[in-house]
Short mmCIF file of C-alpha atoms in Angstrom, two decimals:
data_model
loop_
_atom_site.label_atom_id
_atom_site.label_comp_id
_atom_site.label_asym_id
_atom_site.label_seq_id
_atom_site.Cartn_x
_atom_site.Cartn_y
_atom_site.Cartn_z
CA ILE A 1 25.39 -0.43 31.02
CA GLY A 2 21.63 -0.86 30.89
CA ASP A 3 19.24 -2.81 28.76
CA ARG A 4 17.96 -0.89 25.70
CA ALA A 5 14.49 -2.30 26.34
CA ASN A 6 14.47 -0.51 29.71
CA LYS A 7 13.29 2.91 28.48
CA LYS A 8 13.24 6.00 30.65
CA LEU A 9 9.72 7.44 30.87
CA THR A 10 9.93 11.19 31.36
CA PHE A 11 7.89 12.98 28.69
CA PRO A 12 4.33 12.29 27.43
CA GLU A 13 5.67 11.01 24.09
CA ASP A 14 7.74 8.43 25.99
CA PHE A 15 4.46 6.72 26.87
CA ALA A 16 3.25 6.59 23.25
CA PRO A 17 3.64 3.28 21.45
CA ALA A 18 6.86 3.13 19.44
CA GLU A 19 5.25 1.01 16.74
CA ARG A 20 1.89 1.06 15.00
CA VAL A 21 0.15 -1.38 12.67
CA GLY A 22 -1.98 -0.32 9.72
CA LEU A 23 -4.33 -2.25 7.46
CA GLY A 24 -5.56 -1.23 4.02
CA ILE A 25 -7.97 -2.97 1.66
CA ASP A 26 -8.90 -1.95 -1.86
CA THR A 27 -10.87 -3.45 -4.74
CA HIS A 28 -11.17 -2.53 -8.39
CA ALA A 29 -13.38 -4.09 -11.06
CA PHE A 30 -12.12 -5.07 -14.47
CA GLY A 31 -13.11 -2.78 -17.33
CA GLU A 32 -11.67 -1.55 -20.58
CA GLY A 33 -7.98 -1.71 -21.35
CA ASP A 34 -5.20 -4.12 -22.17
CA ARG A 35 -3.08 -3.93 -19.03
CA ILE A 36 -3.21 -3.55 -15.28
CA VAL A 37 -0.81 -1.85 -12.90
CA LEU A 38 0.06 -3.58 -9.62
CA GLY A 39 2.80 -2.38 -7.33
CA GLY A 40 3.98 -0.05 -10.08
CA ALA A 41 4.46 -2.98 -12.49
CA VAL A 42 2.62 -2.83 -15.81
CA ILE A 43 1.14 -6.25 -16.54
CA PRO A 44 -0.40 -7.05 -19.94
CA HIS A 45 -3.95 -8.38 -19.61
CA THR A 46 -7.19 -8.71 -21.54
CA HIS A 47 -8.80 -5.98 -19.38
CA GLY A 48 -7.78 -2.96 -17.35
CA LEU A 49 -8.97 -2.01 -13.89
CA THR A 50 -11.69 0.63 -13.62
CA ALA A 51 -10.43 3.58 -11.59
CA HIS A 52 -10.00 7.35 -11.52
CA SER A 53 -6.21 6.94 -11.28
CA ASP A 54 -4.09 4.17 -12.83
CA GLY A 55 -6.06 1.65 -10.72
CA ASP A 56 -3.06 0.21 -8.87
CA VAL A 57 -5.15 -1.63 -6.27
CA LEU A 58 -2.01 -2.92 -4.51
CA VAL A 59 -0.58 0.56 -3.97
CA HIS A 60 -3.98 1.93 -2.96
CA ALA A 61 -4.32 -0.69 -0.20
CA LEU A 62 -0.73 0.00 0.87
CA MET A 63 -1.36 3.77 1.05
CA ASP A 64 -4.43 3.23 3.25
CA ALA A 65 -2.41 0.92 5.52
CA LEU A 66 0.34 3.55 5.89
CA LEU A 67 -2.13 6.37 6.51
CA SER A 68 -4.16 4.44 9.07
CA ALA A 69 -1.06 3.34 10.99
CA ALA A 70 0.04 6.99 11.19
CA GLY A 71 -3.41 8.04 12.43
CA LEU A 72 -4.22 9.96 9.24
CA ARG A 73 -7.26 10.02 6.93
CA ASP A 74 -7.74 7.57 4.03
CA ILE A 75 -6.56 8.03 0.45
CA GLY A 76 -9.97 9.31 -0.66
CA TYR A 77 -9.44 12.31 1.60
CA TYR A 78 -6.03 13.21 0.17
CA PHE A 79 -6.65 12.13 -3.45
CA PRO A 80 -10.42 12.33 -4.09
CA ASP A 81 -11.74 10.75 -7.27
CA THR A 82 -13.76 13.93 -7.81
CA ASP A 83 -10.54 15.94 -8.33
CA ALA A 84 -9.46 16.13 -11.98
CA ARG A 85 -5.80 16.47 -10.86
CA PHE A 86 -5.81 12.76 -10.01
CA ALA A 87 -7.40 11.50 -13.23
CA GLY A 88 -5.05 8.82 -14.56
CA ALA A 89 -2.58 9.56 -11.73
CA ASN A 90 0.45 7.34 -11.24
CA SER A 91 -0.20 5.63 -7.92
CA MET A 92 3.53 5.32 -7.18
CA GLU A 93 3.70 9.13 -7.21
CA LEU A 94 0.72 9.27 -4.85
CA LEU A 95 2.52 6.75 -2.62
CA ALA A 96 5.51 9.13 -2.49
CA GLU A 97 3.17 11.84 -1.19
CA VAL A 98 1.73 9.44 1.40
CA MET A 99 5.28 8.66 2.55
CA ARG A 100 5.89 12.41 3.03
CA LEU A 101 2.74 12.62 5.18
CA VAL A 102 3.77 9.58 7.25
CA ARG A 103 7.29 10.95 7.78
CA ARG A 104 5.85 14.34 8.77
CA GLU A 105 3.91 12.55 11.52
CA GLY A 106 7.20 11.11 12.80
CA PHE A 107 6.96 7.56 11.45
CA ALA A 108 8.84 5.28 9.07
CA PRO A 109 7.84 1.84 7.81
CA CYS A 110 9.48 -1.30 9.23
CA ASN A 111 7.87 -3.72 6.82
CA ALA A 112 4.91 -4.31 4.51
CA SER A 113 2.92 -7.48 3.93
CA ILE A 114 0.56 -7.49 0.96
CA SER A 115 -1.88 -10.09 -0.40
CA VAL A 116 -3.46 -9.84 -3.83
CA LEU A 117 -6.59 -11.85 -4.65
CA ALA A 118 -7.08 -12.34 -8.40
CA GLU A 119 -8.16 -15.26 -10.58
CA ARG A 120 -6.39 -13.62 -13.48
CA PRO A 121 -3.89 -12.59 -14.69
CA ARG A 122 -1.22 -14.91 -13.35
CA LEU A 123 0.86 -12.71 -11.04
CA SER A 124 3.79 -14.90 -9.99
CA PRO A 125 6.05 -13.73 -12.87
CA HIS A 126 5.60 -10.12 -11.68
CA ILE A 127 5.92 -10.46 -7.88
CA GLU A 128 9.66 -9.67 -7.67
CA ARG A 129 9.27 -6.48 -9.73
CA MET A 130 6.36 -5.40 -7.52
CA ARG A 131 8.38 -6.12 -4.37
CA GLN A 132 11.32 -4.12 -5.71
CA ASN A 133 9.08 -1.14 -6.59
CA VAL A 134 7.37 -1.16 -3.18
CA ALA A 135 10.64 -1.60 -1.24
CA ARG A 136 12.20 1.33 -3.10
CA ALA A 137 9.14 3.53 -2.53
CA LEU A 138 9.08 2.75 1.21
CA GLY A 139 12.85 3.00 1.64
CA LEU A 140 13.01 -0.60 2.87
CA PRO A 141 15.23 -3.55 2.08
CA LEU A 142 13.62 -6.09 -0.24
CA SER A 143 13.48 -8.59 2.63
CA ALA A 144 11.05 -6.28 4.48
CA VAL A 145 8.39 -6.45 1.74
CA GLY A 146 6.25 -9.52 1.22
CA ILE A 147 3.74 -9.85 -1.60
CA ALA A 148 1.59 -12.95 -1.99
CA ALA A 149 -0.84 -13.64 -4.81
CA GLY A 150 -3.77 -16.01 -4.53
CA THR A 151 -7.07 -16.81 -6.15
CA ASN A 152 -10.49 -16.88 -4.59
CA GLU A 153 -11.10 -20.49 -5.71
CA ARG A 154 -13.64 -19.28 -8.28
CA LEU A 155 -15.88 -17.87 -5.54
CA GLY A 156 -17.44 -14.39 -5.55
CA TYR A 157 -16.54 -11.48 -7.81
CA VAL A 158 -12.80 -12.22 -7.60
CA GLY A 159 -13.34 -15.89 -8.40
CA GLU A 160 -15.59 -14.98 -11.30
CA GLY A 161 -12.78 -12.82 -12.72
CA LYS A 162 -14.68 -9.56 -12.25
CA GLY A 163 -12.03 -7.72 -10.24
CA ILE A 164 -9.03 -7.72 -7.94
CA THR A 165 -8.88 -7.15 -4.19
CA CYS A 166 -5.74 -6.35 -2.26
CA CYS A 167 -5.03 -6.31 1.49
CA ALA A 168 -1.94 -4.61 2.89
CA SER A 169 -0.54 -4.35 6.37
CA VAL A 170 2.38 -2.26 7.54
CA LEU A 171 4.32 -1.78 10.72
CA LEU A 172 5.48 1.77 11.40
CA ARG A 173 8.10 2.82 13.94
CA ARG A 174 8.31 6.20 15.57
CA THR A 175 11.32 8.22 14.34
CA VAL A 176 11.05 11.20 16.69
#
């Protein structure tokens, strides 16, 4: 019996990395509205996020992380804000399409790590719901999805309460 780590190298794809890392970053400014959407969770707030879609900055960063890890274009290429079909779009539905693209390239996510920077609203009561939504969308166990929320210590546009920034990283594994 051999060691599973001792792979046979025969075909060109055997030399390709089995895992890939992707990073996505997105920012949205506060505007009109009485709620925000983060990770598919609707969170009451004094303002909404300005966006062509539902403004789910967390999911947008996650989609870019998935696409970049798979070697694909960014979300603006697949879901341009100049296309009326995506006006008010549910970002969780767009994430499902991104997952189809990633799977078509022969990859599946191993985990996701996401950080949200926002002075307001307070996100800790909503983190578990966001994690559950993201885990379900990626087909991962809850333990493979981490979401952290922090402030910007009152510095810059985030600290001044003018918007939210989100950074997401994912690890993909080759499935074919």
